[in-house]
Every structure is written in structure tokens, then in C-alpha cells.
PDB file of C-alpha atoms in Angstrom:
ATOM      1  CA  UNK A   1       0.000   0.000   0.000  1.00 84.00           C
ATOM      2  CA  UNK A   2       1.142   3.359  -1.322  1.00 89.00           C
ATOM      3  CA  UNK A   3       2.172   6.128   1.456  1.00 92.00           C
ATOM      4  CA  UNK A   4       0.479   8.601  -1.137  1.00 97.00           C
ATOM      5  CA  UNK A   5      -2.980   7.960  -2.430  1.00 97.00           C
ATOM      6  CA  UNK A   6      -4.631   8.777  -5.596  1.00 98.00           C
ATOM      7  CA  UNK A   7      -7.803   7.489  -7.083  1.00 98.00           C
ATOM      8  CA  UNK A   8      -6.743   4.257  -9.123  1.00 97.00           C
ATOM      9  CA  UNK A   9      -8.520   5.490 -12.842  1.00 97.00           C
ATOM     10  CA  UNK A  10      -9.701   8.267 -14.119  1.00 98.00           C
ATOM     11  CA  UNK A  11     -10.821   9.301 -17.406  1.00 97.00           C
ATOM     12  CA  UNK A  12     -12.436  11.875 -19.634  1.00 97.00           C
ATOM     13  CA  UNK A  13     -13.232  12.621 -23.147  1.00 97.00           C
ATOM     14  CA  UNK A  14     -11.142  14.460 -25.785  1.00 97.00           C
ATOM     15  CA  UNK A  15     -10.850  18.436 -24.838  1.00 97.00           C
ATOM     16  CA  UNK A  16     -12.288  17.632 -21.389  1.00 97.00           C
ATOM     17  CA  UNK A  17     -10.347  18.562 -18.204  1.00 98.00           C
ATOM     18  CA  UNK A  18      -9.857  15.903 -15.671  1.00 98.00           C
ATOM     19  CA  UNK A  19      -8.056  16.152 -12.446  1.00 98.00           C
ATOM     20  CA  UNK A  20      -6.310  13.315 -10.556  1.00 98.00           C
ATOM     21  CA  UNK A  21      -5.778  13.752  -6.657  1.00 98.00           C
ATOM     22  CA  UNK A  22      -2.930  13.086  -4.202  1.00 98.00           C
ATOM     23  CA  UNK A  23      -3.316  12.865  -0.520  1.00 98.00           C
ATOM     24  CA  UNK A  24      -0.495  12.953   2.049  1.00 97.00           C
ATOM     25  CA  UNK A  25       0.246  13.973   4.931  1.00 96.00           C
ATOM     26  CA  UNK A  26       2.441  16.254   7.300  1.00 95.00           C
ATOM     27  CA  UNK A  27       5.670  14.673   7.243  1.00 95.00           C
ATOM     28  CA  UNK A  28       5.565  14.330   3.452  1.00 96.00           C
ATOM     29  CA  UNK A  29       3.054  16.716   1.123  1.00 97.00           C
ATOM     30  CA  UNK A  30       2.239  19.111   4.276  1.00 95.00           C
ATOM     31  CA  UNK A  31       5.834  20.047   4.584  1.00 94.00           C
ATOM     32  CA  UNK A  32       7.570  19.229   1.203  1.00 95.00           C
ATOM     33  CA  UNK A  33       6.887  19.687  -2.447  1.00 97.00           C
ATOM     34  CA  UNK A  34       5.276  17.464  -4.604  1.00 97.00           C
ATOM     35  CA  UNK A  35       6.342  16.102  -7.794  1.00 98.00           C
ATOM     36  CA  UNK A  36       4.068  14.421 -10.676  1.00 98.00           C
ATOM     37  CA  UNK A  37       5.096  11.695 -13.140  1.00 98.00           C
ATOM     38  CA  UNK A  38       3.656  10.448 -16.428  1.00 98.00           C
ATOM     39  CA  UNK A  39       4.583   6.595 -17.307  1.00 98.00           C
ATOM     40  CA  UNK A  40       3.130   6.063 -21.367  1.00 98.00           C
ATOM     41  CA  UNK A  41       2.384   2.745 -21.593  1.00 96.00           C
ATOM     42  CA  UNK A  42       5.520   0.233 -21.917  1.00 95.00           C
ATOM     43  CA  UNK A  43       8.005   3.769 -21.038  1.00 97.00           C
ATOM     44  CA  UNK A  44       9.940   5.106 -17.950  1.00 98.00           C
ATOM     45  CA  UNK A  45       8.197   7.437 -16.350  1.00 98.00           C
ATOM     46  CA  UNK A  46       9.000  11.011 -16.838  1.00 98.00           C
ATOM     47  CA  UNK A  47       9.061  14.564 -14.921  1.00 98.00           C
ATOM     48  CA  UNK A  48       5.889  16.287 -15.703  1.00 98.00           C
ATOM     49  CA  UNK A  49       5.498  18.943 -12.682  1.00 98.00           C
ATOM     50  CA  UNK A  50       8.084  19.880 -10.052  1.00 97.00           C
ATOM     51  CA  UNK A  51       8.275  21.809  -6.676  1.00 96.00           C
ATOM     52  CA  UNK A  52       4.337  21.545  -6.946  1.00 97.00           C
ATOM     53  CA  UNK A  53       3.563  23.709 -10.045  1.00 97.00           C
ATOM     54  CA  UNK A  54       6.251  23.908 -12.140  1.00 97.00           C
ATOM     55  CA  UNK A  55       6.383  22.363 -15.964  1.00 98.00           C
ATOM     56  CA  UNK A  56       9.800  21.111 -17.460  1.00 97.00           C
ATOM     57  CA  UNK A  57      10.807  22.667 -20.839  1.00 96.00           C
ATOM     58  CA  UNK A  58       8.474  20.806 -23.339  1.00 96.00           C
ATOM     59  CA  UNK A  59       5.637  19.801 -21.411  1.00 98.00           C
ATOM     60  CA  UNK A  60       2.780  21.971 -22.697  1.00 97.00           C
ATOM     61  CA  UNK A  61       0.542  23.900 -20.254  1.00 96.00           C
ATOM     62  CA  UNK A  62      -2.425  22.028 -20.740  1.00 98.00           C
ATOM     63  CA  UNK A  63      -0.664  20.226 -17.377  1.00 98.00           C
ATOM     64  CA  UNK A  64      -0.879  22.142 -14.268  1.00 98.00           C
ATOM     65  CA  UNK A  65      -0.245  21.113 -10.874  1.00 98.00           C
ATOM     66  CA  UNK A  66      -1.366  22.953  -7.552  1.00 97.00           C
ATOM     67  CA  UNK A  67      -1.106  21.850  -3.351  1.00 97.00           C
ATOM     68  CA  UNK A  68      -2.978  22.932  -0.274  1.00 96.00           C
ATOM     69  CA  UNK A  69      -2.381  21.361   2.776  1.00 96.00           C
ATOM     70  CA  UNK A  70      -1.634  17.743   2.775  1.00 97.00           C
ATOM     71  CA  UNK A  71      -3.267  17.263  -0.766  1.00 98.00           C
ATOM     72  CA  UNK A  72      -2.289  18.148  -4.379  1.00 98.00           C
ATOM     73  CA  UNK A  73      -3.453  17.756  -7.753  1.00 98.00           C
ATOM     74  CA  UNK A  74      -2.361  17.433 -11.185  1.00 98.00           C
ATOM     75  CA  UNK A  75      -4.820  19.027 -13.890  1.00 98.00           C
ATOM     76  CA  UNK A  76      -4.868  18.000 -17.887  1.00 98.00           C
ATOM     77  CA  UNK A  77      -7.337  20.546 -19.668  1.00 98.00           C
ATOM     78  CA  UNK A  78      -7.307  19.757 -23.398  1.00 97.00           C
ATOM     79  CA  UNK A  79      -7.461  16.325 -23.167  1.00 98.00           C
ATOM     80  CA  UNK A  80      -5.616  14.440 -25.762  1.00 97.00           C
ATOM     81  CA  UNK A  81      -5.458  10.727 -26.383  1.00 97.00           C
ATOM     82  CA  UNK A  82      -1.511  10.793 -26.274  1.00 97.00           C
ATOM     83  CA  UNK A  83      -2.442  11.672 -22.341  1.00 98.00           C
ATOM     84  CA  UNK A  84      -3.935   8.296 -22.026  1.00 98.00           C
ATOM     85  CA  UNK A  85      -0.740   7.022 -19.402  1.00 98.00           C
ATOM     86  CA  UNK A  86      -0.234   6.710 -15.449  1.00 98.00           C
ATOM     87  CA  UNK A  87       0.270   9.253 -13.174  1.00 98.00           C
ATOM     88  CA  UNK A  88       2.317   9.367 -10.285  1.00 98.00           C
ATOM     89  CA  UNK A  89       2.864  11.541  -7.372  1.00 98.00           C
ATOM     90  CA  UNK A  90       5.821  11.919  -5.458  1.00 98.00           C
ATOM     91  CA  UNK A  91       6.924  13.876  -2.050  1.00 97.00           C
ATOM     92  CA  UNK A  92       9.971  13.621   0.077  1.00 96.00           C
ATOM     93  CA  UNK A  93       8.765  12.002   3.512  1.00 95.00           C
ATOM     94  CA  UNK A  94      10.627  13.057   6.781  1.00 91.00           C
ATOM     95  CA  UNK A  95       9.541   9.525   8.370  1.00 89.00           C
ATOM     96  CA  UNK A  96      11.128   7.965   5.381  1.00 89.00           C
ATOM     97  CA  UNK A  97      13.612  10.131   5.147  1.00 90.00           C
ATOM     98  CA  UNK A  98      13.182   9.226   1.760  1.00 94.00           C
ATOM     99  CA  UNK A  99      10.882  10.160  -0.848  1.00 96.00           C
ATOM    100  CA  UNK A 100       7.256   8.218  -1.115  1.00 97.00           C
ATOM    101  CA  UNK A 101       4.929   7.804  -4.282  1.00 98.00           C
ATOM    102  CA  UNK A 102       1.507   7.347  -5.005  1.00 98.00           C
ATOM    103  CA  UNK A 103      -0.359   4.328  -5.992  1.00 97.00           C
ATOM    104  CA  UNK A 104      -0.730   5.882  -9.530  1.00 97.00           C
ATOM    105  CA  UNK A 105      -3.608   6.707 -11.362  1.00 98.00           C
ATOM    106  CA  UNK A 106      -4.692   4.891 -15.124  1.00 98.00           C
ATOM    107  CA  UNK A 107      -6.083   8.118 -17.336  1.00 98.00           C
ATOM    108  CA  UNK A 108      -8.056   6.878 -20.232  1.00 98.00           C
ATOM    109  CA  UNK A 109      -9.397   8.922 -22.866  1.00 97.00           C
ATOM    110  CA  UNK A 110     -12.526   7.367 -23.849  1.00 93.00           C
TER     111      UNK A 110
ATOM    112  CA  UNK B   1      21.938  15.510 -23.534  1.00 95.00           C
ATOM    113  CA  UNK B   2      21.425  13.867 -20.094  1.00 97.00           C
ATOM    114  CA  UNK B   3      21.201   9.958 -19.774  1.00 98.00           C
ATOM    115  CA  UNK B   4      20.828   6.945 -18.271  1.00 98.00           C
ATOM    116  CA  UNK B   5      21.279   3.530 -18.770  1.00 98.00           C
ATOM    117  CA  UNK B   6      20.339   0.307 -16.551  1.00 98.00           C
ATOM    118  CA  UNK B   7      22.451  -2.807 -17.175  1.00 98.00           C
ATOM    119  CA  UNK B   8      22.186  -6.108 -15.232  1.00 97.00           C
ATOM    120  CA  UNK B   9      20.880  -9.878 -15.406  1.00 98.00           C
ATOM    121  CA  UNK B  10      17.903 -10.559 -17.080  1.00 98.00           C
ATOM    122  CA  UNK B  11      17.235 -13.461 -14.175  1.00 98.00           C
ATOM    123  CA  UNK B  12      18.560 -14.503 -11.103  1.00 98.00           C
ATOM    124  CA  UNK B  13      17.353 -17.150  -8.588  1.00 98.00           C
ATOM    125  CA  UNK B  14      16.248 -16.903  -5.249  1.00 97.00           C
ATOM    126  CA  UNK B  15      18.717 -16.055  -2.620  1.00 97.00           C
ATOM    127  CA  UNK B  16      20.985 -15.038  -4.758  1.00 98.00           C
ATOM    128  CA  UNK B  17      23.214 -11.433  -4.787  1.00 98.00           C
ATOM    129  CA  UNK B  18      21.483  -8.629  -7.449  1.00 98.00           C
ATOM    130  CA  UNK B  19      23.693  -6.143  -9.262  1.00 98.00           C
ATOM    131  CA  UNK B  20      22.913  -3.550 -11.611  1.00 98.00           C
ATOM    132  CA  UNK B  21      24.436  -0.382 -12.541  1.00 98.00           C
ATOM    133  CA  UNK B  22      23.245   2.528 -14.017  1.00 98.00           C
ATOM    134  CA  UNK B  23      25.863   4.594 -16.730  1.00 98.00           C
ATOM    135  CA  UNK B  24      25.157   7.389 -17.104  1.00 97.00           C
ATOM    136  CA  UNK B  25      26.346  10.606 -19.320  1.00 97.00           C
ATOM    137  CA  UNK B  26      26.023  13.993 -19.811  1.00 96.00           C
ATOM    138  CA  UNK B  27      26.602  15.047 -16.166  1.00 94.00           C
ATOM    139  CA  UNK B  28      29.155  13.855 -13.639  1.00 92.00           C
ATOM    140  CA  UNK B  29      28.210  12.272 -10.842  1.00 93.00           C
ATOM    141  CA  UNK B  30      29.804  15.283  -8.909  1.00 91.00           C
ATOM    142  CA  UNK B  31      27.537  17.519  -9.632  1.00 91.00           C
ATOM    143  CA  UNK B  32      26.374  20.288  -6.815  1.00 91.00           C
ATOM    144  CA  UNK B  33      22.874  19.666  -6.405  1.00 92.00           C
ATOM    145  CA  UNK B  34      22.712  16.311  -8.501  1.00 94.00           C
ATOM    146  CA  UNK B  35      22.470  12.322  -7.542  1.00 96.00           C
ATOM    147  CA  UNK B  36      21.264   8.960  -8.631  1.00 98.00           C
ATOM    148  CA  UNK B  37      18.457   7.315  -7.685  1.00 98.00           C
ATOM    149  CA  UNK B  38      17.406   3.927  -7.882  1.00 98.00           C
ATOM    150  CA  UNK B  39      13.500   2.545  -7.986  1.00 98.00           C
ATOM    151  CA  UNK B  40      11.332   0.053  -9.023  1.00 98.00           C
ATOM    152  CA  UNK B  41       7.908  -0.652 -10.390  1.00 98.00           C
ATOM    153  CA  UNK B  42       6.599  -4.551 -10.210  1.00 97.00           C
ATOM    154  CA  UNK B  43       4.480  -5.527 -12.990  1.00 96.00           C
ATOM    155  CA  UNK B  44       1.058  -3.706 -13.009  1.00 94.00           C
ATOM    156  CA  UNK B  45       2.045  -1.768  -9.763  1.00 95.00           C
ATOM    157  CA  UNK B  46       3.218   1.130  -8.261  1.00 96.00           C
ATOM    158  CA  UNK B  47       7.114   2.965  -8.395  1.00 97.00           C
ATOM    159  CA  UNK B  48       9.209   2.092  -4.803  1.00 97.00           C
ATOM    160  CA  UNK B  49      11.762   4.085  -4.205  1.00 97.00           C
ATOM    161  CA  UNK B  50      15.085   1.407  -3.013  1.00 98.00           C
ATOM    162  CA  UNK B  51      17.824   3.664  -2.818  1.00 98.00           C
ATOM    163  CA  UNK B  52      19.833   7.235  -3.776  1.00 97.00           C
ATOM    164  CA  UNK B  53      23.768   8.639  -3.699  1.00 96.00           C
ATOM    165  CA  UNK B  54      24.191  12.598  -3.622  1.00 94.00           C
ATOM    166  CA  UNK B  55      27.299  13.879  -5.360  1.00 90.00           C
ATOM    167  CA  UNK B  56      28.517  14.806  -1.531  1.00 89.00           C
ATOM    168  CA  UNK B  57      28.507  10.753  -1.458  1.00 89.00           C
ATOM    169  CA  UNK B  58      25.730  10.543   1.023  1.00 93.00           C
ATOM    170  CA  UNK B  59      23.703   7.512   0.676  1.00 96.00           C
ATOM    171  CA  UNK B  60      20.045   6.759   1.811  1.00 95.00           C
ATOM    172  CA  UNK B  61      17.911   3.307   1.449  1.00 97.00           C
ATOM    173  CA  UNK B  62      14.542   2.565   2.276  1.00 96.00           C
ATOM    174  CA  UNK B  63      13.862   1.597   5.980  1.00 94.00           C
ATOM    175  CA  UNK B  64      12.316  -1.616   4.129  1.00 94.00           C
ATOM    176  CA  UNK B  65      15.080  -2.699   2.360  1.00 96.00           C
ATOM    177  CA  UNK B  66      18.070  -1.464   3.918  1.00 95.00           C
ATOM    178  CA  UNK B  67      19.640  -4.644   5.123  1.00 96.00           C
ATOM    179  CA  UNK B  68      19.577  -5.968   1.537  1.00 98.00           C
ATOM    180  CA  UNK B  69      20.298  -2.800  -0.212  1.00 98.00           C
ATOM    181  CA  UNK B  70      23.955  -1.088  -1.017  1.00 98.00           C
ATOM    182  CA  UNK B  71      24.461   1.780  -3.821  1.00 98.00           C
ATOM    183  CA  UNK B  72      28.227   2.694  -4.832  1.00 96.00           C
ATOM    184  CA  UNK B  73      29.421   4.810  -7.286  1.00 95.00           C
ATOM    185  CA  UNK B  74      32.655   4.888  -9.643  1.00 93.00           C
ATOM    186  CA  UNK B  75      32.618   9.088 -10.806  1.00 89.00           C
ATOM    187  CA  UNK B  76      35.542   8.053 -13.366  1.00 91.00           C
ATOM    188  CA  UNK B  77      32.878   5.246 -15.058  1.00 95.00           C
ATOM    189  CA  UNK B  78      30.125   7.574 -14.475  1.00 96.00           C
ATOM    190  CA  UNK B  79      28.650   4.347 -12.870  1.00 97.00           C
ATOM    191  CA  UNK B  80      26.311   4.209  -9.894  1.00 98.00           C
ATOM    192  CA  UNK B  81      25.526   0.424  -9.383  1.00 98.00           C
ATOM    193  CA  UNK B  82      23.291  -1.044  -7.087  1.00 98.00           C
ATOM    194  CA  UNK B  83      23.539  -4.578  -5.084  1.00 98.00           C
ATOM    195  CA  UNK B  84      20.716  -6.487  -3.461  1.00 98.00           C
ATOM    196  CA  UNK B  85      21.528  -9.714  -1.384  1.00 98.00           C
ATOM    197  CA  UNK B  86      18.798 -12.473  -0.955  1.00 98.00           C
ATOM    198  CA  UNK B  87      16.864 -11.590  -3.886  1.00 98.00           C
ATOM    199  CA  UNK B  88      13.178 -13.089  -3.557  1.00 97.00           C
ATOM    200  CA  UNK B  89      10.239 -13.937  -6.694  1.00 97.00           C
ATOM    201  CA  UNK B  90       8.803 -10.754  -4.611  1.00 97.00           C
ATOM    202  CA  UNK B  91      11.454  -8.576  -6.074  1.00 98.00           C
ATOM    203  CA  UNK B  92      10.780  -8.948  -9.679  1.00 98.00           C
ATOM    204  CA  UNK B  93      10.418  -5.716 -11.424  1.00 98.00           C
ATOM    205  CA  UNK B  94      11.622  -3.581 -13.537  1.00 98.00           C
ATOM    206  CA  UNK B  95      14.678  -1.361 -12.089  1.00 98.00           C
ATOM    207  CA  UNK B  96      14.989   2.517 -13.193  1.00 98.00           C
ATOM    208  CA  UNK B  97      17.605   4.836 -12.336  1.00 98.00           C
ATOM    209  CA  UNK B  98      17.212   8.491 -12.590  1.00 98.00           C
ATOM    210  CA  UNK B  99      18.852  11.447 -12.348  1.00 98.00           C
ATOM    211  CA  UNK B 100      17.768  13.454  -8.924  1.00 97.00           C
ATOM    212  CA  UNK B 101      17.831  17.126  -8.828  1.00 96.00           C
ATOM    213  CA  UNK B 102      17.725  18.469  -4.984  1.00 92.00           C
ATOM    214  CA  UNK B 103      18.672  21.503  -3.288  1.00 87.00           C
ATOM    215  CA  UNK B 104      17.210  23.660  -0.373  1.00 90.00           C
ATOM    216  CA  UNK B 105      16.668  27.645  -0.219  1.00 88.00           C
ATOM    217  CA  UNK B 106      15.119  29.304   2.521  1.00 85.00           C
ATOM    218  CA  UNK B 107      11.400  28.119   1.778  1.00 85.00           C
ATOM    219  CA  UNK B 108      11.770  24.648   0.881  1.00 89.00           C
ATOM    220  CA  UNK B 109      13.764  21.180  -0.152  1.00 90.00           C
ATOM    221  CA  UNK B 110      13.952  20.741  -3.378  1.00 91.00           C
ATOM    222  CA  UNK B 111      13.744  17.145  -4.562  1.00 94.00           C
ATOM    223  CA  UNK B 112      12.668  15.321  -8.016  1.00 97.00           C
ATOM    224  CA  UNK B 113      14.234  13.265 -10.759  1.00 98.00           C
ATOM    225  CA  UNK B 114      14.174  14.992 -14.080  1.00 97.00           C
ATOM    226  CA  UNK B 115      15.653  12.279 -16.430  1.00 98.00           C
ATOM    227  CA  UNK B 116      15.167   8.781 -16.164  1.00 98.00           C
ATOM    228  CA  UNK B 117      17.103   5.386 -17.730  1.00 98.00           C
ATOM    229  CA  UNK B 118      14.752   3.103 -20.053  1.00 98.00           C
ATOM    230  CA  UNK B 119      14.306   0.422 -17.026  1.00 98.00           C
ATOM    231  CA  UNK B 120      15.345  -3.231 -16.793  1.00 98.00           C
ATOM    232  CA  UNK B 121      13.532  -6.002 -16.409  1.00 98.00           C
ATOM    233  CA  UNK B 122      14.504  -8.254 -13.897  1.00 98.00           C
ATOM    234  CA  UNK B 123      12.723 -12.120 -12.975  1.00 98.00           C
ATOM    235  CA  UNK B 124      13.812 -13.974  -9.643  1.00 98.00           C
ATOM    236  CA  UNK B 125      12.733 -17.110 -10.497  1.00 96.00           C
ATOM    237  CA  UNK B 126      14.329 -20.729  -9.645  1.00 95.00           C
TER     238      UNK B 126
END
């Protein structure tokens, strides 16, 4: 069982927004930032928000990502069927002294 | 251009010693502000984070795992490589390294991995 928890599936249509949740909390999202992966199916995963709202160079800003309290969320407006993937969250976790994950999330565009 | 690469058996057999090491180019392992980190993702299931090395050489494991985990690095290979003892069917997965980026300022701790290797797929089975 994941530290992190996020629904297990979500999905939406094309051009829809859909949001996918992350609880924590207060040794890991309450007091650190939180991170989101996207793993395409058969690929590594790769960074798709950092330090809770920031976008790496080439992911379009259709993703956003926001946190409040011991809970974030990770936002797709636009949706696209190349966003049809997992989702991850990550946070560092000071009883871990590590960082923790979510259980990931399965986004299908129907 | 940043990456990684996993290397290591395909299969190993219960009980048996695990190693895989990650290459990696494009950065040094020295780095301010840079590490490697190691984690893996059973089939169908979640990432698990095993194990990380900072460029200051500090190494952290997972409370879980820690008396079957080591992580060393070779800077000159630009190798980090990663050794689990007693390996169990349990521990079949597929094994990423990736590149962390962390750093504090006076608000927060900055921690994520921004590039990650392609993954390898490893079976413990007898």
C-alpha cells in the first residue's frame, strides 16, 4: 500500500479537463513539495510537474499542478489521447527520510 | 543531452546477490545539487523508491530494504551500481535509475528526478 494515495482510474473525453488527486500527509506533502510523473504505456516514467507547479521545458501547459495542505493535484485541460498514461505523485517524507509515491492513477481517454 | 542507462541480469534465482548499474552521461556524478536514484515498479504496480547517492557521497535506502540494499558509485565510469543480497520472486520488477535534482533555499527542499534510464527487467525465479 502506497504512502500517497490517488484514485486508481480516471478518465475523460477528448478536450475535457480531468483532475487526478494526491493525498499525504504532514511529514511528506504538508511540509515538502510534490512532484508528478507520467509513465506512457511500456516507457519510464518522466518529470511532468516539479516543486508543486512547475512544468519542465516541453511539457505543454495544458498540465498544471497545484497543493494545499496535505493534498495536491495534477490538472490535464485539453485532453488528448496521447495523455492516455499513469500518473504518479511523489513527495519527500521526513519519516522515510526518503521520498514516497503514489499508488498511480490509469487516465483513459474514452 | 542527459542519460541513463540500466544494465544487469535478465534473471537470477532466489537467494541469490542482485547487481545492476546505471551509466550514465552527460553530467558527472559530482555535480552540486545532482544524484542517482534507484526505484522500481513490479508488474502492473506502483514505483518504490530502493535507494539514492548525492554527489557529496551521502547515501540513503529505504527503511524496508536497507539490510539488503547497497548503492556505490565509480565518478571516473560515471557508474552508480546497485547490489541487493537475498533476492526473492517478490522482487521482480523492472529497475529505473534516474537522475535526482535536490537543493534547499530558505522556503523549501527541493527534490525530483528529471531524467530517467529506459528500465530493466529483472525475474527472480528458480
Amino acid at each position: 500500500q502506497s504512502v500517497l494515495t490517488q484514485p486508481p482510474s480516471a478518465s475523460g473525453t477528448p478536450g475535457q479537463r480531468v483532475t487526478i488527486s494526491c493525498s499525504g500527509s504532514s511529514s511528506n506533502i504538508g511540509s515538502y513539495l510534490l512532484n508528478w510523473y507520467q509513465q506512457l504505456p511500456g516507457a519510464a516514467p518522466k518529470l511532468l510537474i516539479y516543486s508543486n507547479i512547475q512544468r519542465p521545458a516541453g511539457v505543454p501547459d495544458r498540465f498544471s499542478g497545484s497543493k494545499s495542505g496535505t493534498s495536491g493535484s495534477l490538472a490535464i485541460s485539453g485532453l488528448q489521447s496521447e495523455d492516455e498514461a499513469d500518473y504518479f505523485c511523489a513527495a519527500w517524507d521526513d519519516s522515510l527520510n526518503g521520498p514516497v509515491f503514489g499508488g498511480g492513477t490509469k487516465l483513459t481517454v474514452l | 543531452q542527459v542519460t541513463l542507462k540500466e544494465s544487469g541480469p535478465a534473471l537470477v534465482k532466489p537467494t541469490e546477490t542482485l547487481t545492476l548499474t546505471c551509466t550514465v552521461s552527460g553530467f558527472s556524478l559530482s555535480d552540486i545539487r545532482m544524484g542517482v536514484t534507484w526505484i522500481r515498479q513490479p508488474p502492473g504496480k506502483a514505483l518504490e523508491w530502493l535507494a539514492h547517492t548525492f554527489s557529496t557521497d551521502e547515501k540513503s535506502y529505504s527503511p524496508s530494504l536497507k539490510n539488503r540494499l547497497s548503492v556505490s558509485k565509480d565518478a571516473s565510469k560515471s557508474q552508480v551500481v546497485l547490489t541487493m543480497t537475498n533476492v526473492d520472486p517478490v522482487d521482480t520488477a523492472t529497475y529505473y535509475c534516474a537522475r535526482i535534482i535536490h537543493f534547499s533555499d530558505s522556503s523549501a527542499y527541493y527534490h525530483y528526478y528529471d531524467y530517467w534510464g529506459q528500465g530493466t527487467l529483472v525475474a527472480v525465479s528458480s
